[in-house]
Coordinates of C-alpha atoms in Angstrom, one line a residue:
X1 CA 211.2 32.5 -59.2
X2 CA 211.3 35.9 -57.5
X3 CA 213.7 38.2 -59.3
X4 CA 214.7 41.9 -59.0
X5 CA 216.8 43.4 -61.7
X6 CA 218.3 46.8 -61.2
X7 CA 219.6 49.0 -64.0
X8 CA 220.3 52.6 -64.9
X9 CA 223.4 53.3 -62.9
X10 CA 226.5 54.9 -64.3
X11 CA 229.2 57.5 -63.9
X12 CA 228.0 61.0 -63.5
X13 CA 229.4 64.3 -62.4
X14 CA 228.4 66.0 -59.2
X15 CA 225.1 67.8 -59.7
X16 CA 224.0 65.3 -62.4
X17 CA 221.1 63.0 -62.6
X18 CA 220.3 59.3 -63.1
X19 CA 217.1 57.3 -63.2
X20 CA 217.4 53.8 -61.7
X21 CA 214.9 51.0 -62.6
X22 CA 214.1 47.8 -60.8
X23 CA 212.3 45.2 -62.9
X24 CA 210.4 42.7 -60.7
X25 CA 209.3 39.2 -61.8
X26 CA 207.9 36.2 -60.1
X27 CA 205.6 38.2 -57.9
X28 CA 203.0 40.9 -58.2
X29 CA 204.7 44.1 -57.5
X30 CA 201.5 46.0 -56.7
X31 CA 201.0 43.9 -53.6
X32 CA 204.1 45.1 -51.9
X33 CA 205.8 48.1 -50.4
X34 CA 209.1 48.5 -52.0
X35 CA 212.4 50.1 -51.0
X36 CA 215.7 51.2 -52.4
X37 CA 218.9 50.7 -50.4
X38 CA 222.6 51.4 -51.2
X39 CA 225.9 50.1 -50.1
X40 CA 229.2 51.9 -50.5
X41 CA 232.5 50.0 -50.3
X42 CA 233.4 49.2 -46.7
X43 CA 230.1 50.5 -45.4
X44 CA 226.9 49.1 -44.1
X45 CA 223.7 48.8 -46.2
X46 CA 221.9 52.1 -46.0
X47 CA 218.1 52.4 -46.5
X48 CA 217.4 55.2 -49.1
X49 CA 213.7 55.3 -49.8
X50 CA 210.5 53.4 -49.7
X51 CA 207.0 53.5 -51.3
X52 CA 203.8 51.8 -50.2
X53 CA 201.8 49.3 -52.2
X54 CA 199.5 52.0 -53.5
X55 CA 202.2 54.4 -54.4
X56 CA 200.7 57.3 -52.5
X57 CA 203.1 57.2 -49.6
X58 CA 206.8 57.7 -49.9
X59 CA 209.6 58.0 -47.4
X60 CA 213.2 59.1 -47.7
X61 CA 216.4 59.1 -45.8
X62 CA 217.5 62.5 -44.6
X63 CA 220.6 62.3 -46.8
X64 CA 218.5 62.1 -50.0
X65 CA 215.3 63.9 -49.2
X66 CA 214.6 66.6 -51.8
X67 CA 217.0 65.1 -54.3
X68 CA 215.7 61.6 -54.9
X69 CA 212.2 60.6 -56.0
X70 CA 210.9 57.0 -55.7
X71 CA 208.0 55.9 -57.9
X72 CA 206.4 52.7 -59.3
X73 CA 204.6 51.5 -62.4
X74 CA 202.8 48.5 -61.3
X75 CA 201.5 47.8 -64.8
X76 CA 205.1 47.4 -65.8
X77 CA 206.1 45.7 -62.6
X78 CA 208.8 48.2 -62.3
X79 CA 210.1 50.4 -59.5
X80 CA 212.1 53.6 -60.1
X81 CA 214.4 56.0 -58.3
X82 CA 215.2 59.4 -59.8
X83 CA 218.4 60.7 -58.5
X84 CA 219.0 64.5 -58.9
X85 CA 221.7 66.8 -57.6
X86 CA 224.0 63.9 -57.1
X87 CA 226.9 64.2 -54.7
X88 CA 230.1 62.2 -54.4
X89 CA 228.8 60.7 -51.2
X90 CA 225.9 59.1 -53.2
X91 CA 228.4 56.8 -54.8
X92 CA 227.3 53.2 -54.0
X93 CA 225.8 50.1 -55.3
X94 CA 222.0 50.6 -55.3
X95 CA 219.5 47.7 -54.8
X96 CA 215.8 47.4 -54.7
X97 CA 214.1 45.2 -52.2
X98 CA 210.6 44.5 -50.9
X99 CA 209.6 46.3 -47.7
X100 CA 209.5 43.9 -44.8
X101 CA 205.9 43.2 -43.7
X102 CA 204.8 46.3 -45.7
X103 CA 207.3 48.6 -44.2
X104 CA 208.7 51.5 -46.2
X105 CA 211.8 51.8 -44.1
X106 CA 212.8 48.2 -43.4
X107 CA 214.0 46.4 -46.5
X108 CA 213.8 42.6 -46.9
X109 CA 217.3 42.0 -47.9
X110 CA 216.8 38.3 -48.3
X111 CA 215.8 38.9 -51.9
X112 CA 217.6 41.5 -53.9
X113 CA 219.1 41.8 -57.3
X114 CA 222.7 42.3 -58.5
X115 CA 222.4 46.0 -58.0
X116 CA 223.4 48.9 -60.2
X117 CA 226.5 51.0 -59.6
X118 CA 226.2 54.7 -59.2
X119 CA 229.5 56.6 -59.3
X120 CA 229.5 60.4 -58.8
X121 CA 232.9 61.9 -59.6
X122 CA 234.3 64.8 -61.4

């Protein structure tokens, strides 16, 4: 069974940092491009970042570029998202998802985990 389990979220003050993890099981993570998406209450799902299957190519939404860093450890079957210089507008539920057909910017939302909540507030 394919599973994605996100963790690492929490409550942080503006300017703070968090590191999100996505543990994958039921498939070989190294074969797939992976993405992070987020959804704030009442808003659409927003693509945040993607990384190719080799890990050498990354892509970021304009809203997070320079603040967030995506990475992967295929030996651990785990995807990461480092969140720095957090802003209140980063508050959302964060999910990891496979990249659709290898895309870094189009998540396959058919399979995603329960998400991890990031709340940025003073």
